[in-house]
Coordinates of C-alpha atoms in Angstrom, one line a residue:
X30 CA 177.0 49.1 125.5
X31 CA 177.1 49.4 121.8
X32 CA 178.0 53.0 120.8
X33 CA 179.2 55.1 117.4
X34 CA 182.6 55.6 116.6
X35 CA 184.3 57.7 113.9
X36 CA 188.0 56.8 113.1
X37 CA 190.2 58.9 111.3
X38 CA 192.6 56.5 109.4
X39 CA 195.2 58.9 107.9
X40 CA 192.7 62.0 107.4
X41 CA 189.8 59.9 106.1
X42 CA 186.4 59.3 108.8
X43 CA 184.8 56.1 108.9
X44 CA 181.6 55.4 111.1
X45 CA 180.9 52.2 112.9
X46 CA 180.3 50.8 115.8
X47 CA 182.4 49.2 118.7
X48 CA 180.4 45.9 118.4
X49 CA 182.2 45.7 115.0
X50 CA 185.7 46.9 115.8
X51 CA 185.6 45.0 119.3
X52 CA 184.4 41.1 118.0
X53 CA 186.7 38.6 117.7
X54 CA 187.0 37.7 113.5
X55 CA 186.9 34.9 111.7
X56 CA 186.1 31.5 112.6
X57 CA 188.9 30.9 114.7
X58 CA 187.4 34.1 116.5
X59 CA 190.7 35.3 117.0
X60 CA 191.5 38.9 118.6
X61 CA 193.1 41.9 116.6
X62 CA 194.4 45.4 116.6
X63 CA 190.6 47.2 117.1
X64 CA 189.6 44.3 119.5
X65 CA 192.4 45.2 121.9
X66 CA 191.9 48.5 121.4
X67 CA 188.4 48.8 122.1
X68 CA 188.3 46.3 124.8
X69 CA 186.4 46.6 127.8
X70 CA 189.0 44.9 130.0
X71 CA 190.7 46.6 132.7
X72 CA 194.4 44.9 131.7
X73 CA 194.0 46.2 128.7
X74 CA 197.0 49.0 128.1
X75 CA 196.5 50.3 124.7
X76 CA 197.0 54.0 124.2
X77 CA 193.9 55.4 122.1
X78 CA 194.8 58.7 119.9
X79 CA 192.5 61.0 119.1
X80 CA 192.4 64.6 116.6
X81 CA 191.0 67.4 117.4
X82 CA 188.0 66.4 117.1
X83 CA 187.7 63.8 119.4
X84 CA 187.5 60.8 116.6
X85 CA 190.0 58.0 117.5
X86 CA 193.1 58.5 115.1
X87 CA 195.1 55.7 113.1
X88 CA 197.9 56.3 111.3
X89 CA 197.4 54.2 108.6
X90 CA 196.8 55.0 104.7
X91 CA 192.7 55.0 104.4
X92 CA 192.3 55.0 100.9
X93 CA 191.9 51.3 101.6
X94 CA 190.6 51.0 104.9
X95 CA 187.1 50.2 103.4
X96 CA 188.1 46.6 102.8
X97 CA 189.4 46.6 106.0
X98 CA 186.3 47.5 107.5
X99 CA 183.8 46.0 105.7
X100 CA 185.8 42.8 106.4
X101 CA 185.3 43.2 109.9
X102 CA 181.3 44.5 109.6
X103 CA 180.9 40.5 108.0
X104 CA 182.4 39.0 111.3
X105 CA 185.7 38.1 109.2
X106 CA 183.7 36.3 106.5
X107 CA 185.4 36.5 103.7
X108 CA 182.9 35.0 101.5
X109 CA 180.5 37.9 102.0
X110 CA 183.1 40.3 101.6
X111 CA 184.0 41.7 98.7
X112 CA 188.0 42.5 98.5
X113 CA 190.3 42.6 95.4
X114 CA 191.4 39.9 93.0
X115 CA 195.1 38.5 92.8
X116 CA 194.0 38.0 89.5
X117 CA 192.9 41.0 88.2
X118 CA 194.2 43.4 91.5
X119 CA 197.4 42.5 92.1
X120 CA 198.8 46.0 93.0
X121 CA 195.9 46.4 94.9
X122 CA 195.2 43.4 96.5
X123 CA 198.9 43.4 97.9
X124 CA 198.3 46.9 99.7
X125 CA 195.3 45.0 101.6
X126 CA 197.2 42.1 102.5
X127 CA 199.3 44.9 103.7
X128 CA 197.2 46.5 106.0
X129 CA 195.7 43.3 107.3
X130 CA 199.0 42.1 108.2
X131 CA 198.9 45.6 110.4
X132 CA 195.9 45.5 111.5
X133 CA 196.6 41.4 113.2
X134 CA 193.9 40.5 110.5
X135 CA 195.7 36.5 110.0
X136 CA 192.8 34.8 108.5
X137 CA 192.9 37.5 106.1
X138 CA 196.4 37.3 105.0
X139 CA 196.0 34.0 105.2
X140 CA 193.1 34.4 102.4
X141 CA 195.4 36.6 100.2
X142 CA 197.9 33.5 100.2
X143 CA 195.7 31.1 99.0
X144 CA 194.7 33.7 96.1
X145 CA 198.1 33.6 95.1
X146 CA 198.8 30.1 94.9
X147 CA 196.0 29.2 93.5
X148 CA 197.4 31.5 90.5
X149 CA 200.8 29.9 90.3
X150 CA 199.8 26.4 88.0
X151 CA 200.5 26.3 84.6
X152 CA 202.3 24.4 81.9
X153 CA 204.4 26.1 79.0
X154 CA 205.6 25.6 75.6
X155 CA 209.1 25.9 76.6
X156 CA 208.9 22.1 78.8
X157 CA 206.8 20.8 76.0
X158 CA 206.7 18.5 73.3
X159 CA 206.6 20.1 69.6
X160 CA 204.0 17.8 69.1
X161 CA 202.0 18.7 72.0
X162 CA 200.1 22.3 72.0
X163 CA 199.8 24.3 75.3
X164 CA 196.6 26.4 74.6
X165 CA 194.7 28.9 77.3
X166 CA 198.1 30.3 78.7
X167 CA 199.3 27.2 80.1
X168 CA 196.1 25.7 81.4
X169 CA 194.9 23.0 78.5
X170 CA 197.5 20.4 76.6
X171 CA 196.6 19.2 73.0
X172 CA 198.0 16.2 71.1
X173 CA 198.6 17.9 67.6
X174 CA 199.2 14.4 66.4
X175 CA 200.0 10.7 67.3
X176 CA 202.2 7.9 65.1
X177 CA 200.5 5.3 67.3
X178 CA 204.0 4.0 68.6
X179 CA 205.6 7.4 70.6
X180 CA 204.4 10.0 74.2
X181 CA 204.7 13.6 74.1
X182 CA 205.0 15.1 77.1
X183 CA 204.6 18.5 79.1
X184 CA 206.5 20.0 81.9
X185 CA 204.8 22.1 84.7
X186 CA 206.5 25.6 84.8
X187 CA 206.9 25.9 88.6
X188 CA 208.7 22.8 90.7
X189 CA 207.0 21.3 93.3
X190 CA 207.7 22.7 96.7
X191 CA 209.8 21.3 99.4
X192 CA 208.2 20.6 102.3
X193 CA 209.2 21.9 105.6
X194 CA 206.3 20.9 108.2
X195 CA 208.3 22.6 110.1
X196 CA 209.3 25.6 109.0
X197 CA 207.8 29.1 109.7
X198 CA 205.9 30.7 107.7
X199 CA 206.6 34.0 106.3
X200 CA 203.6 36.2 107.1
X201 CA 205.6 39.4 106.5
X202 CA 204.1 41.5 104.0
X203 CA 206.4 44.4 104.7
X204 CA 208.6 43.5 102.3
X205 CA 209.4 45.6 99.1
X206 CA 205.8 45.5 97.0
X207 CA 207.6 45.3 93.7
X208 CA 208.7 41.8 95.0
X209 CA 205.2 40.5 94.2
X210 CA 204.8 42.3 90.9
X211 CA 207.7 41.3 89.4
X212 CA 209.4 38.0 89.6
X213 CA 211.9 35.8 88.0
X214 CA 211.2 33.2 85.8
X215 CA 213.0 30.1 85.4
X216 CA 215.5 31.3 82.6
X217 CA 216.5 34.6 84.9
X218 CA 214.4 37.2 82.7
X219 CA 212.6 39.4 84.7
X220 CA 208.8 39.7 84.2
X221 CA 207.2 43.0 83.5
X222 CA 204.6 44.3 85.4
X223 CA 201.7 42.2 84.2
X224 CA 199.3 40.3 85.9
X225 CA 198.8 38.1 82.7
X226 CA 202.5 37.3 82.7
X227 CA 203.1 36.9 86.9
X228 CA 200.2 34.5 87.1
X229 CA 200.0 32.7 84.0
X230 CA 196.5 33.4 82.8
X231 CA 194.3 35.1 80.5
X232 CA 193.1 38.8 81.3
X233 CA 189.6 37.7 80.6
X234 CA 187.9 39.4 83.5
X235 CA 184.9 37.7 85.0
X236 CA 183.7 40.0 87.5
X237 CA 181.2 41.8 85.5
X238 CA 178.7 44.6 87.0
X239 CA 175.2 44.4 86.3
X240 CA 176.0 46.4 82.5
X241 CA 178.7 43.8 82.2
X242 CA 181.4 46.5 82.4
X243 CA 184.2 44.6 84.2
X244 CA 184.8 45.9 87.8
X245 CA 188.8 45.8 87.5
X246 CA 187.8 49.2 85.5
X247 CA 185.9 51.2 87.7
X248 CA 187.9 53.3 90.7
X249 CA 188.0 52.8 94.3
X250 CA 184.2 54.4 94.9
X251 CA 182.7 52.4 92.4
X252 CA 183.7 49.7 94.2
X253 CA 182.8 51.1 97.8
X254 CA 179.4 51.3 96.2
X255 CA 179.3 48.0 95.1
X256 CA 180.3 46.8 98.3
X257 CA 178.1 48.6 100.1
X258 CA 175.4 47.6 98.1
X259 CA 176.5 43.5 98.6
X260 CA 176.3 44.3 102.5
X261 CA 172.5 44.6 102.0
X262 CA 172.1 41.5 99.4
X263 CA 172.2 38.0 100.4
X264 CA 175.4 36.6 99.3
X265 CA 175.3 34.2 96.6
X266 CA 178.2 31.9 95.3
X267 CA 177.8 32.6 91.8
X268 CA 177.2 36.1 92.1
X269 CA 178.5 37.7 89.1
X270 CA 180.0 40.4 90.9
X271 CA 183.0 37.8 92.5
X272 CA 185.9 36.5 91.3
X273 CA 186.1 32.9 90.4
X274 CA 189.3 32.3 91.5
X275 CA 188.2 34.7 94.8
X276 CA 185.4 32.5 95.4
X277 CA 188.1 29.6 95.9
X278 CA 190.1 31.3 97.8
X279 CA 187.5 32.0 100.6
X280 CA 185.9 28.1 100.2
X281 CA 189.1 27.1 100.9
X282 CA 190.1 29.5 103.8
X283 CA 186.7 28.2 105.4
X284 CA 187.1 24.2 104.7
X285 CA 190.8 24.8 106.0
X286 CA 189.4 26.4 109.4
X287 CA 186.3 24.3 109.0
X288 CA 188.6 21.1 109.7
X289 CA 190.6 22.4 112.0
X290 CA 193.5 22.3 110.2
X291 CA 195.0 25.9 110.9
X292 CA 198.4 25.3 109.5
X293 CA 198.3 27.5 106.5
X294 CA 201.7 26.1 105.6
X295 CA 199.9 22.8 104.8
X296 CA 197.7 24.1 103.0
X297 CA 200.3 26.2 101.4
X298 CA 201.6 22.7 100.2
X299 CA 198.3 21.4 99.5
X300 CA 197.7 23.3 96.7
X301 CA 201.0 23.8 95.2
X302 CA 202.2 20.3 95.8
X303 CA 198.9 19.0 94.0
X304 CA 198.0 18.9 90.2
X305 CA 195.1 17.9 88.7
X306 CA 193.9 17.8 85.3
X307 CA 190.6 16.9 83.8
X308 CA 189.9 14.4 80.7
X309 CA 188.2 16.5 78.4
X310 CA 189.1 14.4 75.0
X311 CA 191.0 11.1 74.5
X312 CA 190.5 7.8 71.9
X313 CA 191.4 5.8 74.3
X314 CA 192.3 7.8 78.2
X315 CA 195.9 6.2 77.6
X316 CA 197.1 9.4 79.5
X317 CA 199.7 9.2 82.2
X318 CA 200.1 12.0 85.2
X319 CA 203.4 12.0 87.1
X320 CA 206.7 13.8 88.0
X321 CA 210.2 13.9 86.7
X322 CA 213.6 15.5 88.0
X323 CA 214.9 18.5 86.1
X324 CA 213.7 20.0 82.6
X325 CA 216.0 17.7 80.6
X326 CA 215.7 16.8 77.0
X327 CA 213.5 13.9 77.7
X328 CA 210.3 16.0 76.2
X329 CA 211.7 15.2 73.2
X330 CA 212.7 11.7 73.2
X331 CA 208.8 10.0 72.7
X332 CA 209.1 8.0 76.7
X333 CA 206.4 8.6 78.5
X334 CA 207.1 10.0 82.0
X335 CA 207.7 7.0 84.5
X336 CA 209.6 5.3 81.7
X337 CA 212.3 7.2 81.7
X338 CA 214.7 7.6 84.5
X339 CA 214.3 9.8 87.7
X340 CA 210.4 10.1 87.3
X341 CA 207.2 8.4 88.3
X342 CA 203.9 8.1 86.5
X343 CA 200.4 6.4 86.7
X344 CA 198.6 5.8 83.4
X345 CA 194.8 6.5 83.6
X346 CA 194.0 4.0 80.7
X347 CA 196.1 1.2 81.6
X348 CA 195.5 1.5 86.0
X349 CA 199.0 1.0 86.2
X350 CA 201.9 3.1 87.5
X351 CA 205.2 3.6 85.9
X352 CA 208.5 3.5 87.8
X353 CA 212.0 2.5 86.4
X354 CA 210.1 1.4 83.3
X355 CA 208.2 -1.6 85.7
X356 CA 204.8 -1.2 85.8
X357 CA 202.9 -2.0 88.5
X358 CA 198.9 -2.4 88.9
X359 CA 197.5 0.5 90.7
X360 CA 194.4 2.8 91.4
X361 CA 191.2 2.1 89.1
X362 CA 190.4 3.1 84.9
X363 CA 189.3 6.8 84.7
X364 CA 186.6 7.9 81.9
X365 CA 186.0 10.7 79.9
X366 CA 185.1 14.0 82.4
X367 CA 187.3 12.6 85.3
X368 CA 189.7 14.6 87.7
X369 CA 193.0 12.8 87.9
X370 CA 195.1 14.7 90.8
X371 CA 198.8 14.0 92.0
X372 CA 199.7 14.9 94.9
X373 CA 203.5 14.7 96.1
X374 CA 204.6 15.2 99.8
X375 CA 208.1 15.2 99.8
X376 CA 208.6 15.3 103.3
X377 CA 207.0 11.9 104.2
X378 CA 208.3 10.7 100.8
X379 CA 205.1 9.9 98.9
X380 CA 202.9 10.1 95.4
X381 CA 199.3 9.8 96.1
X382 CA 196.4 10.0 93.1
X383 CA 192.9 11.5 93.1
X384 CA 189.9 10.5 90.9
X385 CA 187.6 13.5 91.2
X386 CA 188.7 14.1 94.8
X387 CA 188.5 10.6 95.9
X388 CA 192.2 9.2 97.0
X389 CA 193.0 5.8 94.9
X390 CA 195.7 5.5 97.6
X391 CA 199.6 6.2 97.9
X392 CA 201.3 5.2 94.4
X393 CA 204.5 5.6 95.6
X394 CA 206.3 5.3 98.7
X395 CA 209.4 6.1 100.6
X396 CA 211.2 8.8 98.4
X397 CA 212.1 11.3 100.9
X398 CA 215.7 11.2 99.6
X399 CA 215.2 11.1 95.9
X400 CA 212.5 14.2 96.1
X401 CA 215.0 16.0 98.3
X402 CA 217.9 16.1 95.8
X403 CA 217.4 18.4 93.0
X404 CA 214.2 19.8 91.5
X405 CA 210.9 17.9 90.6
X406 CA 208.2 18.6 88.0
X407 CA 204.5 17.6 87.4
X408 CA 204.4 16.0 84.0
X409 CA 201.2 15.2 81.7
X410 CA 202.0 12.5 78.7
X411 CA 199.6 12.1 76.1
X412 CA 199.3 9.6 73.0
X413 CA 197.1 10.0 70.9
X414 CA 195.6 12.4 68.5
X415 CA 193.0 14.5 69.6
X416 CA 194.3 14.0 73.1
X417 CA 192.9 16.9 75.6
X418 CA 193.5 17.7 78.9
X419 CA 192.5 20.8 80.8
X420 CA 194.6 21.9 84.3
X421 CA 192.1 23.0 87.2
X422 CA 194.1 26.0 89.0
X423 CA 192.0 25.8 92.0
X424 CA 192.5 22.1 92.9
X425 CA 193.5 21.3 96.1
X426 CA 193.6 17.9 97.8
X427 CA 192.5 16.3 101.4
X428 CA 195.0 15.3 103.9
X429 CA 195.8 11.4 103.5
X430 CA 195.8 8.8 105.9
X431 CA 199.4 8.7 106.1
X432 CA 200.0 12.6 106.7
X433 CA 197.0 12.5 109.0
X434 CA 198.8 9.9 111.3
X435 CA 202.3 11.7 111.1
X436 CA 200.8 14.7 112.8
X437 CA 199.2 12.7 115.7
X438 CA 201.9 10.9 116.5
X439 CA 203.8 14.0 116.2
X440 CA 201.3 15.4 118.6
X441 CA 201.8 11.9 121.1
X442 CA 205.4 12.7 121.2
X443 CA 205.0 16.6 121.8
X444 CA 202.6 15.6 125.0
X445 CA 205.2 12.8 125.7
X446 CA 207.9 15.4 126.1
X447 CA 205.8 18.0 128.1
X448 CA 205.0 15.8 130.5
X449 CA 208.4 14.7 131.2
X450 CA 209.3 18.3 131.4
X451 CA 206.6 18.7 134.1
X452 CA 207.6 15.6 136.2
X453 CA 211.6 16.8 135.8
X454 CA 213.0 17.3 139.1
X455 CA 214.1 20.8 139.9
X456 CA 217.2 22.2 139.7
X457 CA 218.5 22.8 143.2
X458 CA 219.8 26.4 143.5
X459 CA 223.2 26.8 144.3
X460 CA 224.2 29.4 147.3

């Protein structure tokens, strides 16, 4: 029977109902803190507080509890709910990824963390060719000018991840907040607390009421109001009122659990471990994506990257990839408008390119040891004048064949090994 509960969440009532505490969230359907304590089983143990009153007491802060609950009134959708952008909220959205963590909320957390990474790309003027200019904060790379004969190249400012497939991940947000806020860059400085400066993009704020006043400056009721007012609208993806960036967050949460794919670790390296850029200008697309080892002084010495040493690269223009200063036929000629991706799993040892999402196959192969000493960087070289590329922050790639069959035969040796352990003779017991 569905009946009307208040909860008092540090001194703050909320109404709903037990239907809404008591469902299993998300697409995973997966139970939580309110649907084992509101349970109707009979092994169920949990100890329900209540005030004075009689409302069920939570000792939690409820200044944000709304997001909370409003998550869990749209079934753990987090497309229809609207919650607080990395982006622009990052104080904010922390304290929510906070309380979901508490509250057993993993698909949540889980959408938090993609926010984040998505956030992380960018290039900088610091890995870059004089000649090159790095323009929109790191996200679009312009050939100034070309002498017909040398490359100018530009470094990503983050290295690629080492992958661990099996490593933990760390889901523990109770770490010190300030962690998140402020970071260290590459050269030790600390960055102040700016979400311009943590994330590496512009402050132009997207999410624009119906007055076009952005939301990130109305307070914590305006946007209760707003939300409550999106819980009786049809949701619509380019609704005005969301995030860009939080609009890929949750259609990648959902292809992820779509798939079945509920490793968020891989996906973790999914999108940091993949870069793509589009072709926006070019003469003749004689562009090359790849990776190199360390920020050396190569950005300076007019090789493209794959001709020098201790990088790979494909070139767009020419369909061939770079290694060792060989080159090699590979993939197919891209055009003007094209998404070239890279994506680098160090773990199984490989470079494999994208054209607009498609795979043109695995460019390189068997580098486990030389991607597991020191760090790597994505690198864009460009030749010509007039030469434009734009980076797309909220690329992502598909599994490939080859990481696809890893897993199952990881998974034939895991059922491989149970079974033995099944059919093991016991140990006799010694008296």
């Amino acid at each position: 029977m569905n009946t009307i509960i208040t909860l008092n969440v540090g001194g703050q009532l909320f109404t709903t109902s037990r239907e809404t505490l008591s469902q299993p969230i998300g697409k995973r359907k997966l139970p939580h803190f309110f649907s084992a304590m509101f349970s109707n089983s009979t092994n169920s143990n949990f100890e329900i507080l209540k005030d004075q009153h009689g409302n069920v007491f939570i000792d939690r802060d409820g200044s944000n509890f709304h997001f909370i609950l409003n998550y869990l009134r749209n079934s753990g959708d987090v497309q229809k709910t609207i919650l607080p952008s990395v982006r622009t909220q990052p104080f904010l959205a922390r304290l929510v990824q906070i309380e979901a963590e508490f509250f057993g909320l993993s698909e949540l957390v889980e959408y938090f963390q993609i926010q984040k990474w998505l956030l992380k790309r960018k290039f900088q003027n610091i890995n870059c060719h004089p000649n090159v200019s790095v323009l929109d904060d790191g996200r679009t790379l312009v050939c100034k000018d070309s002498t017909g004969k040398n490359w100018y190249s530009v470094a990503a400012k983050y290295p690629i991840l080492m992958m661990d497939h099996f490593g933990n991940t760390n889901n523990n947000v109770n770490n010190l907040i300030i962690n998140d806020i402020l970071e260290m860059d590459d050269e030790d400085n600390i960055l102040e607390n700016d979400s311009q400066q943590l994330i590496g993009f512009p402050l132009g704020n997207n999410i624009l009421s119906q007055d076009n006043t952005p939301i990130s400056s109305y307070n914590n009721t305006d946007i209760f109001q707003l939300q409550q007012h999106q819980n009786t609208t049809k949701f619509i993806p380019n609704n005005k009122l969301l995030d860009e960036y939080q609009f890929a967050a949750s259609q990648m949460l959902n292809t992820l659990l779509d798939s079945g794919m509920n490793d968020i670790k891989l996906l973790e390296y999914h999108i940091k471990n993949y870069y793509e850029i589009t072709i926006e200008n070019t003469k003749n697309f004689n562009i090359v994506l790849g990776i190199a080892k360390q920020k050396t002084a190569y950005y300076l010495d007019s090789w493209t990257v794959g001709f020098i040493s201790n990088s790979y690269g494909f070139n767009v223009w020419s369909v061939k990839k770079y290694t060792k200063k060989n080159q090699i036929d590979y993939g197919e000629r891209c055009e003007r408008g094209d998404r070239i991706g890279l994506y680098v799993n160090t773990e199984l040892g490989y470079l494999e390119y994208f054209r607009n999402g498609r795979s043109l196959g695995i460019a390189f192969d068997n580098l486990q040891k030389e991607l597991s000493e020191g760090k790597w960087y994505v690198v864009v070289s460009l030749y010509n004048q007039g030469d434009t590329v734009s980076l797309n922050p909220k690329a992502w790639c598909i599994s490939s064949s080859k990481e696809e069959e890893y897993f199952q035969n990881l998974m034939k040796l895991q059922e491989e090994e149970d079974k033995v352990m099944v059919n093991a003779p016991s140990t006799p017991t010694l008296r």
